[in-house]
Amino acid sequence: TNHDRFFDFEITDDPDEADHNFHYSGELQDLLSKTYQQVRKKKPHLIPHLQKLIAKYPKVPAFKNYLMLCYQLAGKLNKAYEINRRVVQEHPDYTFGKINLALEHVEKKEFEEALDILGADLDLKQLVPGRRVFHVSEFRAFLNVVCRYLIETGQLEAAEQRLEEAGEMLGEEDEAMNNWRL
């Protein structure tokens, strides 16, 4: 297999096992999880709630990321992009900020800028140097932006190879794989 070529790292579904710099107490982890579920349900009252959480927890980039997602889901892309740029500026090591910035460039057809962020090898370890263990949500988000980049730039075979290998790592029934089924 090509595992050494594309995905030479580990993925975990336990946030405490991922080797990032954003580890939180159980209580805060629960709040993050509940808030994320509300964001996915597109609850409109969330924006002021998230602004309060951001004020209370300024060092937790996930709440800012969730605010960005709320605006994105509401179709307010410019506001979402603006918030994400703030996330990247304030938390340069936050994986989702970088991934979302690359995605913005792909959506705007700014492929060189996207590649500058993603790295020439489109390798998650290049995006976040020094890490070896990523949370599955980071991997799914990275896979999404890389595949969108590859498809938008006409590299369909490369996208298929990434998806095939990701399917081996995640399992074919994983939610990330369902996004790409025809």
Coordinates of C-alpha atoms in Angstrom, one line a residue:
T1 CA 0.0 0.0 0.0
N2 CA 1.0 3.7 -0.3
H3 CA 0.6 4.5 3.4
D4 CA 4.1 5.8 3.6
R5 CA 3.4 8.1 0.7
F6 CA 0.2 9.9 1.8
F7 CA -0.6 9.3 5.4
D8 CA 2.4 8.7 7.5
F9 CA 0.9 9.5 10.9
E10 CA -1.7 8.2 13.3
I11 CA -5.3 9.2 13.8
T12 CA -7.3 8.9 17.0
D13 CA -10.9 9.6 18.0
D14 CA -9.8 10.5 21.6
P15 CA -9.0 14.3 21.8
D16 CA -6.5 13.7 24.6
E17 CA -4.4 11.3 22.4
A18 CA -3.9 13.9 19.6
D19 CA -0.5 15.6 20.0
H20 CA -1.8 19.2 19.6
N21 CA -1.5 22.1 22.1
F22 CA -5.2 22.4 22.8
H23 CA -6.0 20.0 25.6
Y24 CA -8.9 20.9 27.9
S25 CA -10.6 19.8 31.1
G26 CA -13.4 17.2 30.9
E27 CA -15.9 20.0 31.6
L28 CA -14.6 22.2 28.8
Q29 CA -14.4 19.2 26.5
D30 CA -18.0 18.4 27.2
L31 CA -19.0 22.1 26.5
L32 CA -17.1 22.0 23.2
S33 CA -18.8 18.8 22.2
K34 CA -22.3 20.0 23.1
T35 CA -21.6 23.3 21.3
Y36 CA -20.4 21.6 18.2
Q37 CA -23.6 19.4 18.1
Q38 CA -25.7 22.6 18.3
V39 CA -23.7 24.2 15.5
R40 CA -24.3 21.1 13.3
K41 CA -28.0 21.5 13.9
K42 CA -27.8 25.1 12.6
K43 CA -29.3 26.7 15.7
P44 CA -29.6 30.4 14.9
H45 CA -29.4 31.6 18.5
L46 CA -25.8 30.3 18.7
I47 CA -24.0 33.3 17.4
P48 CA -24.5 35.5 20.6
H49 CA -23.9 32.4 22.7
L50 CA -20.6 31.6 20.9
Q51 CA -19.5 35.3 21.3
K52 CA -20.0 34.9 25.0
L53 CA -18.0 31.7 25.1
I54 CA -15.2 33.3 23.1
A55 CA -15.1 36.2 25.6
K56 CA -15.0 33.7 28.5
Y57 CA -12.5 31.3 26.8
P58 CA -10.3 33.5 24.6
K59 CA -7.5 30.9 24.4
V60 CA -9.9 28.2 23.1
P61 CA -9.8 28.5 19.2
A62 CA -12.6 25.9 18.7
F63 CA -15.3 28.3 19.9
K64 CA -14.1 30.8 17.3
N65 CA -14.0 28.0 14.7
Y66 CA -17.6 27.1 15.6
L67 CA -18.6 30.8 15.2
M68 CA -17.0 30.7 11.8
L69 CA -19.0 27.5 11.0
C70 CA -22.3 29.2 12.1
Y71 CA -21.7 32.1 9.6
Q72 CA -20.7 29.6 6.9
L73 CA -23.8 27.5 7.4
A74 CA -25.9 30.7 7.3
G75 CA -24.4 31.6 3.9
K76 CA -22.4 34.5 5.3
L77 CA -19.1 33.5 3.8
N78 CA -17.3 36.8 4.0
K79 CA -18.0 37.0 7.7
A80 CA -16.9 33.3 8.1
Y81 CA -13.7 34.0 6.2
E82 CA -13.0 37.1 8.4
I83 CA -13.4 35.2 11.6
N84 CA -11.2 32.4 10.4
R85 CA -8.4 34.8 9.4
R86 CA -8.6 36.0 13.0
V87 CA -8.4 32.4 14.3
V88 CA -5.3 31.8 12.2
Q89 CA -3.7 35.1 13.4
E90 CA -4.5 34.4 17.1
H91 CA -3.8 30.6 17.0
P92 CA -1.3 29.9 14.3
D93 CA -0.9 26.2 15.5
Y94 CA -4.6 25.5 15.3
T95 CA -5.1 22.9 12.5
F96 CA -8.7 23.8 11.7
G97 CA -7.8 27.5 11.1
K98 CA -5.2 26.5 8.5
I99 CA -7.5 24.0 6.9
N100 CA -10.3 26.5 6.7
L101 CA -8.0 29.1 5.2
A102 CA -6.9 26.7 2.5
L103 CA -10.5 25.8 1.9
E104 CA -11.3 29.5 1.4
H105 CA -8.6 29.8 -1.2
V106 CA -9.9 26.6 -3.0
E107 CA -13.5 28.0 -3.0
K108 CA -12.1 31.3 -4.5
K109 CA -10.1 29.3 -7.1
E110 CA -6.9 30.7 -5.5
F111 CA -5.1 27.4 -5.9
E112 CA -1.5 28.7 -5.4
E113 CA -2.5 30.2 -2.1
A114 CA -4.2 27.0 -1.1
L115 CA -1.1 25.0 -2.0
D116 CA 1.1 27.4 0.0
I117 CA -0.9 26.5 3.1
L118 CA -1.4 22.8 2.4
G119 CA 2.2 22.2 1.4
A120 CA 3.5 20.8 -1.9
D121 CA 3.0 17.2 -0.8
L122 CA -0.5 17.8 0.5
D123 CA 0.6 16.1 3.8
L124 CA -1.1 16.8 7.1
K125 CA 2.3 16.6 8.8
Q126 CA 3.5 19.4 6.5
L127 CA 0.5 21.6 7.5
V128 CA 1.3 21.1 11.2
P129 CA 5.0 20.3 11.5
G130 CA 6.1 18.3 14.5
R131 CA 2.9 16.4 15.0
R132 CA 2.4 12.6 14.6
V133 CA -1.1 11.9 16.1
F134 CA -4.1 13.8 14.7
H135 CA -7.7 13.7 15.9
V136 CA -9.9 12.0 13.3
S137 CA -11.9 15.3 12.8
E138 CA -8.6 17.1 11.8
F139 CA -7.9 14.3 9.3
R140 CA -11.4 14.4 7.8
A141 CA -11.3 18.2 7.4
F142 CA -7.8 17.9 5.8
L143 CA -8.9 15.1 3.5
N144 CA -11.9 17.2 2.4
V145 CA -9.9 20.3 1.5
V146 CA -7.2 18.2 -0.2
C147 CA -9.7 16.3 -2.3
R148 CA -11.5 19.5 -3.2
Y149 CA -8.2 21.1 -4.2
L150 CA -7.2 18.0 -6.3
I151 CA -10.6 17.9 -8.0
E152 CA -10.8 21.6 -8.7
T153 CA -7.3 21.5 -10.3
G154 CA -8.2 18.5 -12.4
Q155 CA -6.2 15.9 -10.5
L156 CA -9.0 13.3 -10.3
E157 CA -6.8 10.3 -10.1
A158 CA -4.8 11.8 -7.2
A159 CA -8.0 12.5 -5.4
E160 CA -9.2 8.9 -5.9
Q161 CA -5.9 7.6 -4.6
R162 CA -6.2 9.8 -1.4
L163 CA -9.8 8.7 -0.9
E164 CA -8.9 5.0 -1.4
E165 CA -6.2 5.2 1.2
A166 CA -8.3 7.3 3.6
G167 CA -11.0 4.6 3.3
E168 CA -8.5 2.0 4.4
M169 CA -7.6 4.2 7.4
L170 CA -11.1 5.3 8.4
G171 CA -13.2 2.5 7.1
E172 CA -15.5 2.8 4.1
E173 CA -18.5 3.6 6.3
D174 CA -16.9 6.7 7.9
E175 CA -18.7 10.0 7.5
A176 CA -15.8 11.5 5.6
M177 CA -16.0 8.7 3.0
N178 CA -19.8 9.3 2.6
N179 CA -19.1 12.9 1.5
W180 CA -17.4 11.6 -1.6
R181 CA -19.7 8.8 -2.7
L182 CA -21.5 9.3 -6.0

